[in-house]
Coordinates of C-alpha atoms in Angstrom, one line a residue:
M116 CA 25.1 -8.3 12.8
T117 CA 23.3 -5.4 15.2
S118 CA 21.5 -2.4 13.6
K119 CA 22.2 1.3 14.5
A120 CA 18.9 3.1 14.8
S121 CA 20.7 6.3 15.7
S122 CA 22.5 6.5 12.4
I123 CA 21.3 7.5 9.0
E124 CA 21.1 4.3 6.5
Q125 CA 23.9 4.4 4.0
N126 CA 22.4 1.8 1.6
G127 CA 20.4 3.1 -1.3
I128 CA 19.1 1.0 -4.1
N129 CA 22.4 -1.1 -4.1
A130 CA 22.3 -5.0 -3.0
V131 CA 22.8 -5.0 0.9
P132 CA 26.0 -6.9 1.2
D133 CA 25.7 -10.2 3.2
A134 CA 27.7 -8.7 6.1
E135 CA 24.9 -6.4 6.8
R136 CA 22.0 -8.9 6.6
Y137 CA 20.6 -9.9 9.9
G138 CA 17.3 -11.0 11.7
K139 CA 14.6 -13.5 10.5
P140 CA 11.4 -13.5 8.4
A141 CA 9.2 -13.1 11.8
D142 CA 10.7 -9.7 12.1
L143 CA 8.5 -8.5 9.2
F144 CA 5.2 -9.1 11.1
P145 CA 5.5 -6.1 13.2
V146 CA 6.6 -3.8 10.5
W147 CA 3.2 -4.6 8.4
F148 CA 1.2 -5.0 11.7
S149 CA 2.1 -1.7 13.1
W150 CA 0.5 0.5 10.4
N151 CA -2.3 -1.9 9.2
I152 CA -3.9 -2.0 12.6
S153 CA -5.2 1.5 12.3
I154 CA -9.1 1.8 12.6
F155 CA -9.1 3.2 9.1
G156 CA -9.3 -0.6 8.4
I157 CA -12.8 -0.3 9.9
T158 CA -13.9 2.2 7.5
C159 CA -12.7 0.0 4.7
G160 CA -15.2 -2.7 5.8
M161 CA -17.5 0.1 5.2
Y162 CA -16.6 0.8 1.7
V163 CA -16.7 -2.9 0.8
F164 CA -20.3 -3.3 2.5
G165 CA -21.4 -0.1 0.6
L166 CA -21.0 -1.7 -2.8
G167 CA -24.4 -3.5 -2.1
L168 CA -23.3 -6.7 -0.5
S169 CA -25.1 -8.5 2.4
V170 CA -23.0 -8.6 5.7
W171 CA -21.4 -12.2 5.0
Q172 CA -20.6 -11.5 1.4
A173 CA -18.9 -8.4 2.4
M174 CA -16.7 -10.1 5.0
A175 CA -15.9 -12.8 2.7
A176 CA -15.1 -10.5 -0.4
G177 CA -12.9 -8.4 2.2
V178 CA -11.0 -11.1 3.6
L179 CA -10.5 -13.1 0.4
G180 CA -9.2 -9.8 -1.5
Y181 CA -6.9 -8.8 1.4
F182 CA -5.3 -12.4 1.7
L183 CA -4.9 -12.7 -2.0
S184 CA -3.4 -9.5 -2.6
C185 CA -0.9 -9.7 0.6
F186 CA 0.1 -13.2 -0.6
L187 CA 1.6 -11.5 -3.8
V188 CA 3.3 -9.0 -1.9
G189 CA 5.0 -11.8 0.2
V190 CA 5.9 -13.6 -3.1
L191 CA 7.8 -10.5 -4.4
A192 CA 9.3 -9.9 -1.1
V193 CA 11.0 -13.3 -1.6
G194 CA 13.1 -12.0 -4.5
S195 CA 14.3 -9.1 -2.4
V196 CA 15.8 -11.6 0.2
R197 CA 17.8 -13.6 -2.5
T198 CA 19.2 -10.4 -4.0
G199 CA 19.2 -7.9 -1.5
L200 CA 17.8 -5.2 -3.8
P201 CA 14.4 -3.0 -3.2
T202 CA 11.5 -4.4 -5.2
L203 CA 11.6 -1.8 -7.8
T204 CA 15.3 -2.2 -8.5
Q205 CA 14.6 -5.9 -8.5
S206 CA 12.4 -5.4 -11.5
R207 CA 15.3 -4.3 -13.7
F208 CA 15.8 -7.7 -14.1
C209 CA 12.6 -8.1 -15.9
F210 CA 12.3 -4.6 -17.6
G211 CA 15.9 -3.8 -18.1
T212 CA 17.4 -0.6 -16.5
D213 CA 15.9 1.9 -18.6
G214 CA 12.6 0.2 -19.2
N215 CA 12.1 -0.1 -15.3
R216 CA 11.9 3.5 -15.2
I217 CA 8.3 3.5 -16.3
P218 CA 6.9 1.0 -13.7
A219 CA 9.4 2.8 -11.0
F220 CA 7.8 6.0 -11.8
F221 CA 4.2 4.6 -11.3
G222 CA 5.3 2.6 -8.2
Y223 CA 6.6 6.1 -6.9
T224 CA 3.3 7.7 -7.7
A225 CA 1.4 4.6 -5.9
N226 CA 3.5 5.3 -2.9
M227 CA 3.0 8.8 -2.8
G228 CA -0.7 8.5 -3.4
W229 CA -0.9 6.3 -0.4
K230 CA 1.2 8.5 1.8
I231 CA -0.6 11.7 1.0
T232 CA -4.0 9.7 2.0
M233 CA -2.5 8.5 5.1
L234 CA -0.8 11.7 6.3
S235 CA -3.9 13.8 5.2
M236 CA -5.9 11.7 7.9
A237 CA -3.1 12.1 10.4
S238 CA -3.1 15.9 9.9
T239 CA -6.9 16.1 10.2
T240 CA -7.0 13.8 13.0
L241 CA -4.3 15.9 14.8
A242 CA -6.2 19.1 14.0
D243 CA -9.4 17.8 15.4
L244 CA -7.4 16.9 18.6
M245 CA -5.9 20.4 18.8
A246 CA -9.1 22.2 18.1
N247 CA -10.9 20.5 20.8
L248 CA -8.0 20.8 23.3
C249 CA -7.3 24.3 22.5
P250 CA -10.5 26.3 21.7
P251 CA -8.5 29.5 20.2
L252 CA -7.4 26.9 17.2
A253 CA -10.9 26.2 16.4
A254 CA -12.9 27.9 13.9
T255 CA -16.1 26.8 15.4
P256 CA -16.3 24.6 18.6
G257 CA -14.6 21.3 18.0
M258 CA -13.7 22.3 14.3
P259 CA -10.1 23.1 13.5
S260 CA -9.4 26.3 11.6
T261 CA -7.2 26.7 8.5
F262 CA -4.4 27.8 10.5
C263 CA -4.8 24.6 13.0
L264 CA -4.9 22.3 9.9
L265 CA -1.8 23.8 8.3
L266 CA 0.0 23.5 11.7
A267 CA -1.0 19.9 12.1
F268 CA 0.2 19.1 8.8
V269 CA 3.7 20.8 9.3
I270 CA 4.0 18.6 12.5
V271 CA 3.1 15.6 10.9
I272 CA 5.2 16.0 7.8
V273 CA 8.5 17.0 10.0
L274 CA 8.1 13.7 12.2
T275 CA 7.5 11.7 9.0
M276 CA 10.4 12.9 7.2
V277 CA 12.7 12.5 10.4
G278 CA 12.1 8.4 10.4
A279 CA 12.3 8.3 6.5
V280 CA 15.4 10.1 6.3
Y281 CA 17.1 7.8 9.1
G282 CA 16.0 4.9 7.3
Y283 CA 15.7 1.0 7.7
Q284 CA 17.3 0.5 11.1
L285 CA 15.2 3.2 13.0
I286 CA 12.0 2.2 11.0
I287 CA 12.5 -1.5 12.3
K288 CA 12.9 -0.5 15.8
V289 CA 10.2 2.0 16.2
E290 CA 7.7 -0.2 14.2
R291 CA 7.9 -3.0 17.1
W292 CA 6.8 -0.7 19.7
I293 CA 4.0 1.3 17.5
A294 CA 2.8 -2.4 16.9
I295 CA 2.2 -3.0 20.5
I296 CA 0.7 0.3 21.6
T297 CA -1.5 0.6 18.4
G298 CA -2.7 -3.0 19.1
V299 CA -3.4 -2.7 22.7
M300 CA -5.1 0.8 22.2
T301 CA -7.3 -0.5 19.3
A302 CA -8.2 -3.4 21.4
I303 CA -9.5 -1.1 24.1
Y304 CA -11.3 0.9 21.3
L305 CA -13.2 -2.0 20.5
F306 CA -14.9 -2.0 23.9
F307 CA -16.6 1.1 22.9
F308 CA -17.0 0.1 19.1
I309 CA -18.9 -3.2 19.7
P310 CA -21.8 -1.8 21.8
Q311 CA -22.7 0.4 18.7
I312 CA -23.1 -2.9 16.6
D313 CA -26.7 -3.9 16.1
F314 CA -26.4 -7.7 15.9
S315 CA -30.1 -8.1 15.2
Q316 CA -29.6 -6.4 11.8
L317 CA -26.8 -8.7 10.5
N318 CA -29.1 -10.6 8.1
S319 CA -31.3 -7.6 7.2
A320 CA -29.1 -6.7 3.9
P321 CA -29.9 -8.2 0.9
S322 CA -27.4 -10.1 -1.1
G323 CA -25.4 -8.7 -4.1
S324 CA -24.9 -10.3 -7.4
W325 CA -21.8 -12.3 -8.2
G326 CA -20.2 -9.5 -9.9
T327 CA -20.6 -7.1 -7.1
F328 CA -19.1 -9.8 -5.0
I329 CA -16.1 -10.0 -7.2
G330 CA -16.0 -6.2 -7.1
G331 CA -16.1 -6.5 -3.4
V332 CA -12.8 -8.8 -3.6
V333 CA -11.3 -6.2 -6.3
L334 CA -11.9 -3.1 -4.0
A335 CA -10.4 -5.1 -1.1
M336 CA -7.0 -5.9 -3.2
T337 CA -6.9 -2.4 -4.0
M338 CA -7.3 -0.9 -0.6
V339 CA -4.6 -3.1 0.8
G340 CA -2.3 -5.7 -0.8
L341 CA -1.9 -4.2 -4.2
G342 CA -1.1 -0.8 -2.8
F343 CA 2.0 -2.6 -1.2
L344 CA 3.4 -4.6 -4.1
N345 CA 6.0 -2.3 -5.2
Y346 CA 7.7 -2.1 -1.9
G347 CA 7.2 -5.2 -0.1
G348 CA 10.8 -6.3 -0.6
D349 CA 12.2 -3.1 0.8
Y350 CA 12.3 -4.6 4.2
S351 CA 12.9 -8.1 3.4
R352 CA 16.2 -7.4 1.8
Y353 CA 18.1 -7.0 5.1
L354 CA 17.3 -10.6 6.0
P355 CA 20.0 -13.2 5.7
R356 CA 20.1 -14.6 1.9
N357 CA 19.1 -17.9 2.7
S358 CA 15.7 -17.0 4.8
S359 CA 12.9 -19.7 4.4
S360 CA 10.9 -18.4 1.3
A361 CA 7.7 -19.8 2.9
S362 CA 8.3 -18.0 6.0
V363 CA 8.8 -14.5 4.1
I364 CA 5.6 -14.8 2.3
F365 CA 3.7 -15.9 5.8
W366 CA 4.8 -13.3 7.9
T367 CA 4.5 -10.7 5.3
T368 CA 1.0 -12.1 4.3
T369 CA -0.3 -12.1 7.8
G370 CA 1.4 -8.9 9.2
I371 CA -0.7 -7.2 6.6
A372 CA -3.7 -8.9 5.9
L373 CA -4.7 -10.3 9.6
P374 CA -5.3 -6.9 11.3
V375 CA -7.2 -5.6 8.7
S376 CA -9.4 -8.5 8.1
V377 CA -10.5 -8.2 11.7
L378 CA -11.1 -4.6 11.5
L379 CA -12.9 -5.0 8.1
I380 CA -15.3 -7.5 9.7
L381 CA -16.2 -5.1 12.5
G382 CA -16.7 -2.4 10.0
V383 CA -19.2 -4.2 8.0
M384 CA -21.2 -5.2 11.1
L385 CA -21.1 -1.6 12.4
S386 CA -22.4 -0.5 8.8
V387 CA -25.8 -2.4 8.8
G388 CA -28.4 0.2 9.6
N389 CA -26.2 3.0 9.8
P390 CA -26.7 4.9 6.6
E391 CA -25.5 8.3 8.2
L392 CA -22.2 6.5 9.5
L393 CA -21.7 5.3 6.0
D394 CA -22.3 8.8 4.3
K395 CA -19.8 10.6 7.0
A396 CA -17.2 7.8 6.6
A397 CA -17.0 8.9 2.9
H398 CA -16.1 12.5 3.6
E399 CA -14.2 12.1 7.0
P400 CA -13.2 8.5 7.3
L401 CA -11.6 8.8 10.9
A402 CA -13.8 11.5 12.5
A403 CA -16.7 9.0 11.6
L404 CA -15.4 6.4 14.2
T405 CA -13.8 8.5 16.7
G406 CA -17.1 10.2 17.3
I407 CA -18.4 7.4 19.2
L408 CA -15.8 7.8 22.1
P409 CA -16.0 9.4 25.4
F410 CA -13.6 12.5 25.4
W411 CA -11.4 10.8 28.3
F412 CA -10.2 8.0 25.6
Y413 CA -10.7 10.2 22.7
V414 CA -7.6 12.1 23.3
P415 CA -5.2 9.2 23.9
F416 CA -6.8 7.2 21.0
S417 CA -6.5 10.1 18.7
L418 CA -2.7 10.3 19.5
V419 CA -2.4 6.5 18.8
I420 CA -4.1 7.0 15.4
I421 CA -1.8 9.7 14.5
I422 CA 1.3 7.8 15.5
S423 CA 0.0 4.6 13.5
L424 CA -0.6 7.0 10.4
I425 CA 2.7 8.6 10.9
S426 CA 4.6 5.2 11.0
A427 CA 2.7 4.5 7.7
G428 CA 4.0 7.6 6.1
M429 CA 7.4 7.0 7.5
T430 CA 7.6 3.5 5.9
G431 CA 6.1 4.6 2.5
V432 CA 8.1 7.7 2.2
Y433 CA 11.3 6.0 2.8
S434 CA 10.3 3.3 -0.3
S435 CA 9.4 6.5 -2.4
G436 CA 12.8 7.5 -1.6
L437 CA 13.9 4.2 -3.0
A438 CA 11.6 4.3 -6.1
L439 CA 12.9 7.8 -7.2
L440 CA 16.3 6.3 -7.1
A441 CA 15.1 3.3 -9.1
V442 CA 13.8 5.8 -11.7
G443 CA 17.2 7.3 -12.1
V444 CA 17.0 10.7 -10.1
P445 CA 20.5 11.7 -9.5
L446 CA 20.0 12.4 -5.7
S447 CA 20.9 10.8 -2.5
R448 CA 18.3 8.6 -0.7
A449 CA 18.1 11.4 2.0
A450 CA 17.2 14.1 -0.6
T451 CA 14.9 12.2 -2.2
T452 CA 13.0 11.9 0.9
L453 CA 13.1 15.8 1.5
L454 CA 11.7 16.3 -2.3
N455 CA 9.0 14.1 -1.3
A456 CA 7.9 16.4 1.7
V457 CA 7.1 19.0 -1.0
I458 CA 4.9 16.7 -3.3
I459 CA 3.0 15.3 -0.3
A460 CA 2.2 18.9 0.8
L461 CA 0.7 19.5 -2.8
G462 CA -1.2 16.2 -2.7
C463 CA -2.6 16.9 0.6
F464 CA -3.9 20.2 -0.3
Y465 CA -6.0 18.8 -3.0
L466 CA -7.4 16.1 -0.9
T467 CA -8.1 18.4 2.0
F468 CA -9.3 21.5 0.2
I469 CA -10.3 20.6 -3.4
S470 CA -11.7 17.3 -3.4
D471 CA -15.7 16.9 -2.9
S472 CA -15.4 13.0 -1.6
F473 CA -12.6 11.5 0.1
L474 CA -14.0 8.0 -0.9
S475 CA -14.4 8.8 -4.7
T476 CA -11.1 10.4 -4.9
F477 CA -9.5 7.5 -2.9
S478 CA -11.0 4.6 -4.6
S479 CA -10.6 6.1 -8.0
F480 CA -6.8 6.6 -7.4
L481 CA -6.4 3.3 -6.0
A482 CA -8.1 1.4 -8.9
T483 CA -6.2 3.5 -11.8
I484 CA -2.9 3.1 -10.2
S485 CA -3.6 -0.6 -9.3
V486 CA -4.0 -1.4 -12.9
I487 CA -0.7 -0.4 -13.7
M488 CA 1.1 -1.8 -10.7
G489 CA -1.0 -5.0 -10.6
S490 CA 0.0 -5.7 -14.0
W491 CA 3.8 -5.0 -13.0
G492 CA 3.4 -7.1 -10.0
A493 CA 1.8 -9.9 -12.3
I494 CA 4.8 -9.8 -14.7
E495 CA 7.4 -9.5 -12.3
I496 CA 6.0 -12.4 -10.2
V497 CA 6.3 -14.8 -13.5
D498 CA 9.6 -13.3 -14.1
L499 CA 10.9 -14.6 -10.7
L500 CA 10.9 -18.1 -12.4
R501 CA 13.5 -16.7 -14.7
Q502 CA 15.5 -14.9 -12.1
K503 CA 15.8 -18.1 -10.2
R504 CA 17.2 -19.8 -13.1
L505 CA 19.7 -17.1 -13.8
N506 CA 20.7 -17.6 -10.0
W507 CA 19.5 -14.4 -8.7
D508 CA 22.7 -12.7 -10.5
V509 CA 22.5 -9.0 -9.4
T510 CA 24.4 -7.7 -12.2
M511 CA 21.1 -8.3 -14.1
A512 CA 19.9 -5.3 -12.5
N513 CA 22.6 -3.2 -14.2
G514 CA 22.6 -1.7 -18.0
Y515 CA 23.7 -3.1 -21.2
G516 CA 27.5 -4.0 -21.0
E517 CA 27.4 -4.4 -17.3
G518 CA 25.6 -7.8 -16.8
G519 CA 22.0 -6.6 -17.7
R520 CA 19.9 -5.1 -20.5
N521 CA 18.4 -1.5 -21.0
Y522 CA 15.3 -2.8 -22.2
R523 CA 13.3 -6.0 -22.5
W524 CA 10.6 -5.5 -25.0
T525 CA 8.6 -8.7 -23.8
A526 CA 8.1 -7.0 -20.3
M527 CA 7.3 -3.7 -21.6
A528 CA 4.9 -4.9 -24.3
S529 CA 3.1 -7.2 -21.6
L530 CA 2.5 -4.0 -19.3
I531 CA 1.4 -1.5 -22.2
I532 CA -1.2 -4.0 -23.4
A533 CA -2.5 -5.1 -19.9
T534 CA -2.7 -1.5 -18.7
I535 CA -4.7 -0.4 -21.8
I536 CA -7.2 -3.4 -21.2
G537 CA -7.2 -2.4 -17.3
L538 CA -7.9 1.2 -17.9
G539 CA -10.1 0.9 -20.6
T540 CA -12.6 -1.5 -18.6
I541 CA -12.7 0.3 -15.4
T542 CA -14.5 3.5 -14.1
S543 CA -13.9 6.3 -11.9
S544 CA -16.3 8.5 -9.7
D545 CA -13.8 11.3 -9.7
P546 CA -14.1 13.7 -12.5
Y547 CA -10.5 14.2 -13.1
I548 CA -9.4 10.6 -13.0
A549 CA -12.4 9.5 -15.1
K550 CA -10.8 11.2 -18.3
I551 CA -8.3 8.3 -18.5
T552 CA -10.8 5.3 -17.7
S553 CA -13.5 3.4 -19.5
F554 CA -12.5 4.4 -23.0
L555 CA -13.1 0.6 -24.1
L556 CA -16.7 0.6 -22.7
S557 CA -19.9 1.7 -24.3
D558 CA -22.0 4.0 -22.1
E559 CA -24.4 1.1 -21.3
V560 CA -21.5 -1.4 -20.2
A561 CA -19.7 1.5 -18.3
S562 CA -22.8 1.8 -16.0
G563 CA -23.0 -2.0 -15.5
T564 CA -21.9 -4.0 -12.5
F565 CA -18.6 -5.2 -14.5
A566 CA -17.3 -1.8 -14.9
K567 CA -18.5 -0.4 -11.6
A568 CA -16.8 -2.9 -9.8
N569 CA -13.7 -2.4 -11.6
I570 CA -13.1 -6.0 -12.5
G571 CA -11.1 -4.8 -15.4
L572 CA -8.2 -4.7 -12.6
L573 CA -8.3 -8.5 -12.6
A574 CA -8.4 -8.7 -16.3
A575 CA -5.4 -6.4 -16.6
M576 CA -3.2 -8.6 -14.2
I577 CA -4.5 -12.0 -15.8
S578 CA -3.6 -10.7 -19.2
A579 CA -0.2 -9.2 -18.2
A580 CA 0.8 -12.6 -16.6
I581 CA -0.4 -14.6 -19.6
I582 CA 1.3 -12.5 -22.2
Y583 CA 4.5 -12.2 -20.6
Y584 CA 4.4 -16.1 -19.8
V585 CA 3.7 -16.8 -23.4
L586 CA 6.4 -14.6 -24.6
T587 CA 9.1 -15.7 -22.3
F588 CA 8.5 -19.5 -21.7
V589 CA 6.7 -20.7 -24.6
L590 CA 7.9 -18.4 -27.4
K591 CA 11.2 -18.1 -25.4
Q592 CA 11.4 -14.4 -26.8
D593 CA 14.2 -12.0 -25.4
V594 CA 15.7 -14.6 -23.0
P595 CA 19.4 -14.7 -22.3
P596 CA 21.1 -18.3 -21.9
V597 CA 20.9 -19.5 -18.2
K598 CA 24.2 -18.7 -16.4
K599 CA 25.6 -21.7 -14.6
S600 CA 26.3 -21.4 -10.7
K601 CA 29.9 -21.6 -9.8

């Protein structure tokens, strides 16, 4: 089977037929690598260190959080290999077709939140570049005008939507080249970056508590792996049905976690003794890092950043369209992608012109949405055991009377209880998001390490998995008989 990148993908949330499957698990690596090699990963290292950890604690917490959460993405990707379904359609096995609309909606919200973040950074980076290259577009020297920012945003959105509308085949081909170009340019960037590190200061930062360390692990999980849980299988479903589970997990995990772990370590090392840089990164994450570059390299490297972020937006918006279809929106995949353009524009406006701090809004959004999607992911991973026993029968993704269920109360109850536990035990530094968090905590506890570290996210995920496992495999509630394979 050969892919046609020049034609628009016809598959939506249906199971990909065996005749259209091709490739090998290693093909997943460049897809994930290409948009996780962005220097934004360095900023993520700054955020983990900024919790109050030592250099070595921050490195360990970040790497552990990355690989743990990305491993979960790989596990969920295996289910899509076996059925050919997108991840948020696959979970109809667990929640039922109507019940699945709830996690699919929040999965869509998570996708859009990430893409708003990525494309906002792409737009501001392009606007900064345009302002430096074309002074009439600058409000002040080097600072883009509002018109320049809007023009940059339109360019970024158009390029992103073209790739997302064409779909899987184009994305797979483009991502390979983006992975190579971005990787090479990031390696050159490190030539300028590493001399900025004061190696004599690496042992100067005091150690944080165990609670703060766990908070670093949780923050790393929310910044990377948990954000990909709900569409990890969207790119593995075209693999042959008999592809190795271990290989799918390995290439998915390493493709995401390896580049961001290296960049996180460098970001932590740069943070020591640079409080001004940490403060700037909280407001302008990419501008804080490109400011160290000579102009001759700043221009091509900014273009690489923009390309990398657009590729991230391309894959995410593609998956967002699939998520809307899983919710039940009566539109074609291409039409849902165009609808996403409007929603992204509104979100980018908020992040660019209303939010006082990129970091507070970004981290608060991640923690809040990760409670819901982390709980969903934990339930779905447990349910893969049941799905395997049912021989991955794709009719289970249909409604009542067509081989599946409309609702499964065991999954819904587990998700609701875990979400209440999670939202009630995390905190938010964004005043708007804070209205729906920490309601199970006293004022004293809410200001403590447990709450500020958002360890409630782990409590939600563990609770979801345990409750669902007990209901399904111990109490054997709402479980149909195992279908014999023919």
